[in-house]
XYZ file of C-alpha atoms in Angstrom:
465
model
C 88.319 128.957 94.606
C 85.008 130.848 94.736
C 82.502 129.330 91.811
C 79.914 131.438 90.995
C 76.904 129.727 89.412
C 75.158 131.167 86.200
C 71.303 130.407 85.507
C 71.990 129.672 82.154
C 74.565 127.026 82.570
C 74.968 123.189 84.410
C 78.181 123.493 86.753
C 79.786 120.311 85.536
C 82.577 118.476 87.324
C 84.949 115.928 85.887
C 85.797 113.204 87.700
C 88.096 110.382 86.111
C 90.021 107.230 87.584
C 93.145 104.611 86.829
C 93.752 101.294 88.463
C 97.139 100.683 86.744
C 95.945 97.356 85.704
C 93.065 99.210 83.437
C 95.888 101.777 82.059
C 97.852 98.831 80.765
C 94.677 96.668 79.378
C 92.068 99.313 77.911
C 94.408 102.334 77.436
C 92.093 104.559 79.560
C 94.513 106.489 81.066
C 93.874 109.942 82.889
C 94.502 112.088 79.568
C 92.431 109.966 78.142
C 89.436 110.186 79.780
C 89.735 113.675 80.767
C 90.115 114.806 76.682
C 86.633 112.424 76.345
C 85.132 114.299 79.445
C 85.981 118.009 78.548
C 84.717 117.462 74.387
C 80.975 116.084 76.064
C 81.381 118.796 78.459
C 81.363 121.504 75.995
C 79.488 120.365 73.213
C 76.518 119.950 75.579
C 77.198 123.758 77.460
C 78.187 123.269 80.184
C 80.199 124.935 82.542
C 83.144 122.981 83.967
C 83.691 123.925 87.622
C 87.249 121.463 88.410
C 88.983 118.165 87.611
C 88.905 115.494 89.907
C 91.307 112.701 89.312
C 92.735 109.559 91.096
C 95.349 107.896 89.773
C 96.640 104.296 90.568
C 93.506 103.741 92.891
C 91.338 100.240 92.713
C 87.598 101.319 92.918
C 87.253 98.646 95.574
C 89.913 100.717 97.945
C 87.730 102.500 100.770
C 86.485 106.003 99.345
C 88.756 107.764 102.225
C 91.287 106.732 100.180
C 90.688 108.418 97.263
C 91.538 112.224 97.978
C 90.134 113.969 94.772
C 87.056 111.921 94.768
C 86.747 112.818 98.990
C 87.539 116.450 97.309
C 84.699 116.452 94.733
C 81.966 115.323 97.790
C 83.211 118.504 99.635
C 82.606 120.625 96.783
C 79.185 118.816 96.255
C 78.171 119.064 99.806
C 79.495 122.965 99.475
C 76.291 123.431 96.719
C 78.843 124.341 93.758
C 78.229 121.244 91.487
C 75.307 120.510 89.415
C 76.158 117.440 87.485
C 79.027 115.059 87.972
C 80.662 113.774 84.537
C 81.851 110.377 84.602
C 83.286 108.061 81.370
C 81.741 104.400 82.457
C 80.199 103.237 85.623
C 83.139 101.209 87.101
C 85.012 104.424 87.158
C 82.870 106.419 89.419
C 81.787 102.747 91.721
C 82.508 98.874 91.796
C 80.328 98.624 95.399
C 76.813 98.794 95.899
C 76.836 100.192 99.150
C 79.269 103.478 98.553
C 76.805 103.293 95.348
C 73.841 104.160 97.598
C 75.922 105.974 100.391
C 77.103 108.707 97.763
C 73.759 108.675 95.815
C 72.081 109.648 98.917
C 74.588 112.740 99.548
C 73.853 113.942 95.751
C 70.175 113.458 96.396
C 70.029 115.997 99.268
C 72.453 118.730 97.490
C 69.973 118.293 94.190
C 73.537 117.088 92.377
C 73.173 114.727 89.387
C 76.507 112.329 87.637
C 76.238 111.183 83.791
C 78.170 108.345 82.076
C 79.480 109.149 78.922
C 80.124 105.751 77.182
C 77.200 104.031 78.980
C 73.651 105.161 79.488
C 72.526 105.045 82.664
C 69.144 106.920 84.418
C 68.744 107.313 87.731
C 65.520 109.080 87.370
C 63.585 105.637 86.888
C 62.632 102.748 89.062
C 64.030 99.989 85.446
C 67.171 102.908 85.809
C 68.022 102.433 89.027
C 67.955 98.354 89.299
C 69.510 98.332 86.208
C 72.444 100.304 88.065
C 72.031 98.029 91.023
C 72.385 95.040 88.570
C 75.548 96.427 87.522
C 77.399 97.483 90.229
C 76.571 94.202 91.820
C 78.341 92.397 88.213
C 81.353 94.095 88.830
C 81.977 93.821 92.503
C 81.328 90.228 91.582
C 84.453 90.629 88.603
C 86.389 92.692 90.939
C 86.028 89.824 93.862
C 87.222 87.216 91.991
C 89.975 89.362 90.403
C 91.204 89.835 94.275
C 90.724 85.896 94.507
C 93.041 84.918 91.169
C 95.671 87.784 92.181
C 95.840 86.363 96.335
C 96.299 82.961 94.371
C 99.429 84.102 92.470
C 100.888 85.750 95.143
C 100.460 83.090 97.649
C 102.453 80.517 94.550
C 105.265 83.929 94.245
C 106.012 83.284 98.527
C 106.197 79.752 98.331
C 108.924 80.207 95.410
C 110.334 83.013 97.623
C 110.115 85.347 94.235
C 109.338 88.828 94.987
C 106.390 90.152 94.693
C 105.554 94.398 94.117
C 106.935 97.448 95.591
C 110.303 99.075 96.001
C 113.268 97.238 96.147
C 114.852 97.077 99.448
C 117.880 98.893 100.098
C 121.092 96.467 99.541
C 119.227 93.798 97.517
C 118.514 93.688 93.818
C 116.319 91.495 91.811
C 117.587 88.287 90.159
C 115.637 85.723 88.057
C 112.389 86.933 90.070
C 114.100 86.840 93.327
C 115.923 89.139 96.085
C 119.834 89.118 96.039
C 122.618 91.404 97.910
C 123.220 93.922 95.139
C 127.520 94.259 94.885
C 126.643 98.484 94.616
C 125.246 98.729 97.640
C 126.453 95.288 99.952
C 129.147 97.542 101.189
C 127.059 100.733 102.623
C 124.109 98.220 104.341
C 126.895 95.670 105.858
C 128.115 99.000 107.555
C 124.718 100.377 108.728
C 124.516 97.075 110.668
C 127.836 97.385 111.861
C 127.440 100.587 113.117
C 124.656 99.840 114.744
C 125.627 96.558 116.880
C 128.746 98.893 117.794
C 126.374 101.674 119.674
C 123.027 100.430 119.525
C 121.426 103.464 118.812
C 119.336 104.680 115.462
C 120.347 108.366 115.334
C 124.082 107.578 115.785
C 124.171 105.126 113.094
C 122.086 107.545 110.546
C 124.450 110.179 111.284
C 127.645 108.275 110.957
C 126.586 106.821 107.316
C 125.190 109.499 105.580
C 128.705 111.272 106.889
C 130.594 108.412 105.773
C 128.801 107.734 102.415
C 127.447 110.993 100.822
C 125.415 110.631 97.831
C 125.074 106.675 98.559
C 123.478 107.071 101.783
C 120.145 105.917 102.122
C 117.591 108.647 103.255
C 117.403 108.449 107.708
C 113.854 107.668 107.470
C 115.108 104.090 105.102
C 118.217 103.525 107.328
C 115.050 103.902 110.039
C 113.299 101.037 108.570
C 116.115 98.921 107.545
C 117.197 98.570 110.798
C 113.463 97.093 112.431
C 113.121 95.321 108.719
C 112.870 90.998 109.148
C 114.120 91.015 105.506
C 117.806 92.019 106.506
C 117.439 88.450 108.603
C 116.194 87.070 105.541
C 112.588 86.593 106.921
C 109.650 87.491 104.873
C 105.696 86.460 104.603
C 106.395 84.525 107.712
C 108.878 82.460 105.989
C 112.618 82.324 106.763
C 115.201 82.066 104.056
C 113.356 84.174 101.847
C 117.073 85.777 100.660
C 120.213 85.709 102.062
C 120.194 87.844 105.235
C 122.843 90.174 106.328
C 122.006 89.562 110.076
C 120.915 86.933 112.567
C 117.540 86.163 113.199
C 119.210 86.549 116.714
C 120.634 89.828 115.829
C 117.573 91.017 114.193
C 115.468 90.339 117.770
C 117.894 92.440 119.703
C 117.248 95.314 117.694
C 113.801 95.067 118.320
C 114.237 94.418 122.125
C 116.370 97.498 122.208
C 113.407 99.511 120.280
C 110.625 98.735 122.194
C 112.087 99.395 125.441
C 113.593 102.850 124.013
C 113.161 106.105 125.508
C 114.176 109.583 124.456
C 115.176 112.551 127.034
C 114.755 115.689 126.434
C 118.174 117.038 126.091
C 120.646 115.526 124.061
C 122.420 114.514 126.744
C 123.664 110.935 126.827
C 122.491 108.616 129.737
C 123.709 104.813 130.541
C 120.429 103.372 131.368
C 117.327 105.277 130.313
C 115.767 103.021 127.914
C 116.419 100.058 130.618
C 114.112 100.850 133.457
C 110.256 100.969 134.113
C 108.537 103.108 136.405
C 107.474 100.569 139.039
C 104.196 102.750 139.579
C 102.650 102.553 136.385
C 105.277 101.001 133.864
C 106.285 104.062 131.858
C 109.723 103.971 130.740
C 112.107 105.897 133.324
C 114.465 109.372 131.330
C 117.100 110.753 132.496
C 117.905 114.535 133.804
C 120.573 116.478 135.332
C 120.044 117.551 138.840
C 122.151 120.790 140.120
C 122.993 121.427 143.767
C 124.355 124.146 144.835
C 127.451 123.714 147.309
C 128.044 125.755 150.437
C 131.062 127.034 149.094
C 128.855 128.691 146.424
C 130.516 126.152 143.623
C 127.532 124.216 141.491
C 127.469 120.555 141.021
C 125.598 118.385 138.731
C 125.168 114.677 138.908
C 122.318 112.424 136.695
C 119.012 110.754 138.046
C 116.180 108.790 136.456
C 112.627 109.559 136.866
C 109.603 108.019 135.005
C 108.815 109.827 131.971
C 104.761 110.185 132.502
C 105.161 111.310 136.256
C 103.381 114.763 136.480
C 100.514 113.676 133.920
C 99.916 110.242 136.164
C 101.238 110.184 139.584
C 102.396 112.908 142.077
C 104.803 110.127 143.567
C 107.753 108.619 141.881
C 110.970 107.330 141.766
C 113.893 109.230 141.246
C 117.534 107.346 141.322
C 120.866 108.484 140.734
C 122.598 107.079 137.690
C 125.647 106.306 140.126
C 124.369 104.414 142.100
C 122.860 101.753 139.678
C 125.988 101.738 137.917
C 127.355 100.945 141.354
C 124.881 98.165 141.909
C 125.516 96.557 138.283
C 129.091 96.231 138.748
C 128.675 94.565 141.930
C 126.117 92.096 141.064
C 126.405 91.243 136.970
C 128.862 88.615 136.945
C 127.539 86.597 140.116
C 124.215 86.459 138.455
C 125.945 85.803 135.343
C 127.257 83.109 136.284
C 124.261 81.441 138.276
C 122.859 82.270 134.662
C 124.990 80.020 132.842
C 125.133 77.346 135.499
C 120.853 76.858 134.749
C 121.486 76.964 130.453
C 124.305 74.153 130.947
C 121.494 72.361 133.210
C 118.924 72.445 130.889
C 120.958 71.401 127.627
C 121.396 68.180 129.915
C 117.910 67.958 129.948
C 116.592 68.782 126.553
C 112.818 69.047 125.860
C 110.743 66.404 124.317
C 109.622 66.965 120.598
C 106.751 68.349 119.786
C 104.028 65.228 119.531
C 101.022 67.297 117.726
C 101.500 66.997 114.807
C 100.737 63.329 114.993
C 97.257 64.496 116.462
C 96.922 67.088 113.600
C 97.654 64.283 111.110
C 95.345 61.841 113.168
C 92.550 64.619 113.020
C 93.015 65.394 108.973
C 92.471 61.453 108.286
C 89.103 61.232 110.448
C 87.902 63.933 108.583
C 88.470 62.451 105.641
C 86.789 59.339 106.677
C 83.822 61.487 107.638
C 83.513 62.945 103.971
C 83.771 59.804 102.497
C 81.254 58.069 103.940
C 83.254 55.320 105.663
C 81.983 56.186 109.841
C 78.923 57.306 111.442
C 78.688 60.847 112.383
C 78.096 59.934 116.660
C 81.607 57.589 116.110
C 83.563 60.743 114.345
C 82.303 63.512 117.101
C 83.506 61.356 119.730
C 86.950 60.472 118.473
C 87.766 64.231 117.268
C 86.673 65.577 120.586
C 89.074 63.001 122.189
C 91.575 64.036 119.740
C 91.151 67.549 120.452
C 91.415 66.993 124.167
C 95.142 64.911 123.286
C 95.849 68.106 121.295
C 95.271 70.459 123.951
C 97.308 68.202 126.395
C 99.637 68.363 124.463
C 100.195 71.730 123.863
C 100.390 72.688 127.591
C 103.028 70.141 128.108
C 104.785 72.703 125.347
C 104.322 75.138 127.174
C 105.848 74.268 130.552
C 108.675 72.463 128.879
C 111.774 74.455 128.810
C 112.974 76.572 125.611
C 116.540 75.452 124.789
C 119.080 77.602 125.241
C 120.790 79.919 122.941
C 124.609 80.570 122.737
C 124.607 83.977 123.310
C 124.958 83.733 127.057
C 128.407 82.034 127.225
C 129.407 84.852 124.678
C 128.122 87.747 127.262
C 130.421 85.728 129.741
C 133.235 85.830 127.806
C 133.007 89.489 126.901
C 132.884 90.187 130.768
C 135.944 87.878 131.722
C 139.197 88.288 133.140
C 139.320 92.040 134.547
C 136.454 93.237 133.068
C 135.747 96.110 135.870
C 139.427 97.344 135.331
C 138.983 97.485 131.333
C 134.971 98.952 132.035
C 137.167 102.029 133.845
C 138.805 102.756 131.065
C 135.829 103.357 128.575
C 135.089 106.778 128.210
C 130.651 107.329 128.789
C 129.611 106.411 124.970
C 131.772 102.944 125.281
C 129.858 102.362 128.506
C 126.588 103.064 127.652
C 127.031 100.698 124.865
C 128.415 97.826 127.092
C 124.758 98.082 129.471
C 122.863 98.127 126.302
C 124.466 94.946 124.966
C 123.930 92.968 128.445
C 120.919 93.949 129.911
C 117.280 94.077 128.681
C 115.812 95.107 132.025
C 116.931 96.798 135.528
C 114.006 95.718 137.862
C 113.131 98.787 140.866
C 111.466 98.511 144.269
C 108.330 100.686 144.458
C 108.733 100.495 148.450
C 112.298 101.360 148.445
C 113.154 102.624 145.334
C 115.944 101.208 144.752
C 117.451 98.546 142.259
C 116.752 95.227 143.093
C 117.117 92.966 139.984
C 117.909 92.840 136.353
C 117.229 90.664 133.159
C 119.946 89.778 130.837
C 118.977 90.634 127.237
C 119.467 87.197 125.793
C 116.627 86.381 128.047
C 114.320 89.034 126.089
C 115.234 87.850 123.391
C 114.321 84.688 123.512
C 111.054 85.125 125.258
């Protein structure tokens, strides 16, 4: 919008702001101040270029934040505004230094702001600290507002009540806390379903919103839900926030299966593209079809895997034929299944010692409580808190080199590969086989001097790690 100023008016802009919080308490909601705004406007003459408003926006949220108000500093830096219109102080700032960062970009573009319900110069050197006085008063209020509000949140996740924002999909709220809604229990037990039966995102969008219309969740939620800890009843860092509708297990795997995810550029569908690095420079490897033309004139087509960053990092690469690992897999995946299993049953014979720091931790609280009290010299407590410390970090090592213990999932994997698996595995059309890889493996391993396969990692291993 062009603005065209007049020499014998003030180009006047309106800028007004909500925290919901001050909507509920004062009742200085948007209408409100913009009706007080406009009436001062015109009574005094002057000419009222735009509105500026934010709504729902804390004044101590970074000024990017705030759109219209990043708006109304274009238009100021743009030379169309005179004098910015403002109801109180805390509206327009609540931090000394965006205070003096904005003053200084109305100083140079000659733009003045006016509070209507509060009389403020800027003109004078008693003005301006008084404004400095202010400003500093209610960053101080809006501080320890932050400080009482962390303070009630941190007592709402300890009681595992929940706190703001939408309600996740399949859960409503009861007495303050999450619980599988009955309406929707049905449609999110079948997302997750779905999804464990192909282990892929698009797939399981598709199929729902075809098999529920109108109860669907939107693809971008089903999206979400699916990489969402709260489905495995995690939240805050807490477990057993709400009753899950997956595994904590279950809920890694998905995430395992999204990091290492990688999307071709056709639709076409390939057994092991999110499974392999590029053993140059650790890119994920995509699939492509590769045509050959026979002698006979006839064209074939057969798959191959090359890394997905090749011609933007490295002129060399490795291509492989998607036969051929599927060729080495079914030779080697049950003998290192098995030599698998046999080191899990080893080291449940063998279980790792508990966890001793906590004793230290405890030992360390109780000297520093000594300390505070009086009781020992401060040479006596520096030397037994450094020796504690040193115990400590012992002691953590030893955690580390100890063993994790081993999860169940492995003797499942070999019981979903028994008997004549390779027979049954012939049977399963491409879709049924792709799935079967992406439920085993987390990793197939390639030679940069050979190129060829030369290892893989089972995906309970990922998972745990």
């Amino acid at each position: 919008m062009n603005i065209q100023q007049t020499s014998s008016k003030i180009r006047c802009a309106i800028y007004d702001r909500v925290s919901t919080e001050i909507q509920v308490q004062h009742g200085l909601s948007l209408d409100t101040q913009k009706e007080l705004l406009t009436e001062y406007a015109l009574s005094h003459g002057y000419e009222i270029v735009d509105y500026y408003a934010d709504e729902g926006l804390t004044a101590r949220k970074k000024l990017q934040n705030r759109k219209e108000f990043m708006r109304l500093m274009d238009d100021i830096r743009k030379d169309r505004i005179d004098l910015v219109l403002v109801t109180k102080l805390d509206r327009w700032f609540r931090n000394v230094k965006d205070y003096h960062n904005t003053q200084a970009v109305l100083e140079e573009h000659h733009c003045n702001w006016k509070t209507v319900l509060e009389d403020y110069d800027t003109s004078t050197a008693d003005g301006q600290l008084k404004i400095n006085i202010m400003l500093a008063v209610a960053q101080n209020e809006s501080d320890r507002t932050s400080e009482r509000i962390k303070v009630v949140f941190e007592h709402k996740k300890r009681n595992q009540e929940h706190l703001s924002g939408p309600i996740p999909f399949g859960y409503t709220i009861v007495d303050k806390r999450l619980q599988k809604d009955e309406n929707t229990r049905a449609v999110t037990e079948d997302i997750f379903r779905q999804y464990f039966s192909c282990l892929s995102k698009r797939k399981t969008i598709a199929y729902i919103q075809n098999q529920y219309p109108g109860l669907s969740p939107s693809a971008c939620q089903i999206s979400r839900m699916l990489s969402s800890e709260i489905y495995a009843g995690i939240r805050y860092g807490r477990t057993g926030y709400c009753e899950p509708y997956i595994t904590q297990e279950q809920h890694l795997k998905i995430l395992s299966v999204c990091d290492s995810k990688t999307y071709p550029s056709t639709k076409e569908p390939y057994l092991f593209s999110q499974l392999m690095k590029c053993p140059y420079c650790g890119s994920g490897m995509t699939g492509y079809v590769k045509k050959h033309k026979c002698k006979d004139g006839s064209i074939t087509s057969y798959k191959r895997y090359r890394c997905a960053k090749k011609f933007g990092r490295h002129t060399g690469g490795v291509c492989i034929t998607e036969s051929r690992i599927e060729a080495y897999m079914l030779k080697h995946l049950y003998p290192q299944l098995e030599d698998h299993i046999y080191i899990i049953r080893k080291r449940r014979i063998q279980p790792p010692k508990k966890e001793q720091s906590w004793k230290i931790k405890s030992e360390m609280e109780r000297l520093n409580l000594l300390f505070q009290k009086g009781r020992i010299r401060l040479d006596y407590y520096e030397k037994q808190y450094q020796k504690l410390e040193r115990s400590l970090q012992q002691e953590r090592k030893k955690q580390e080199v100890q063993t994790p213990p081993a999860i169940e999932s492995s003797d499942a994997g070999r019981k979903e590969i028994s008997g004549n698996w390779k027979m049954l595995y012939e049977h399963l059309d491409y879709e049924h086989r792709k799935c079967f890889w992406k439920n085993i493996l987390s990793e197939i391993m390639i030679d940069r001097e050979t190129h060829k396969v030369n290892g893989f990692f089972l995906l309970d291993d990922r998972c745990r790690n």
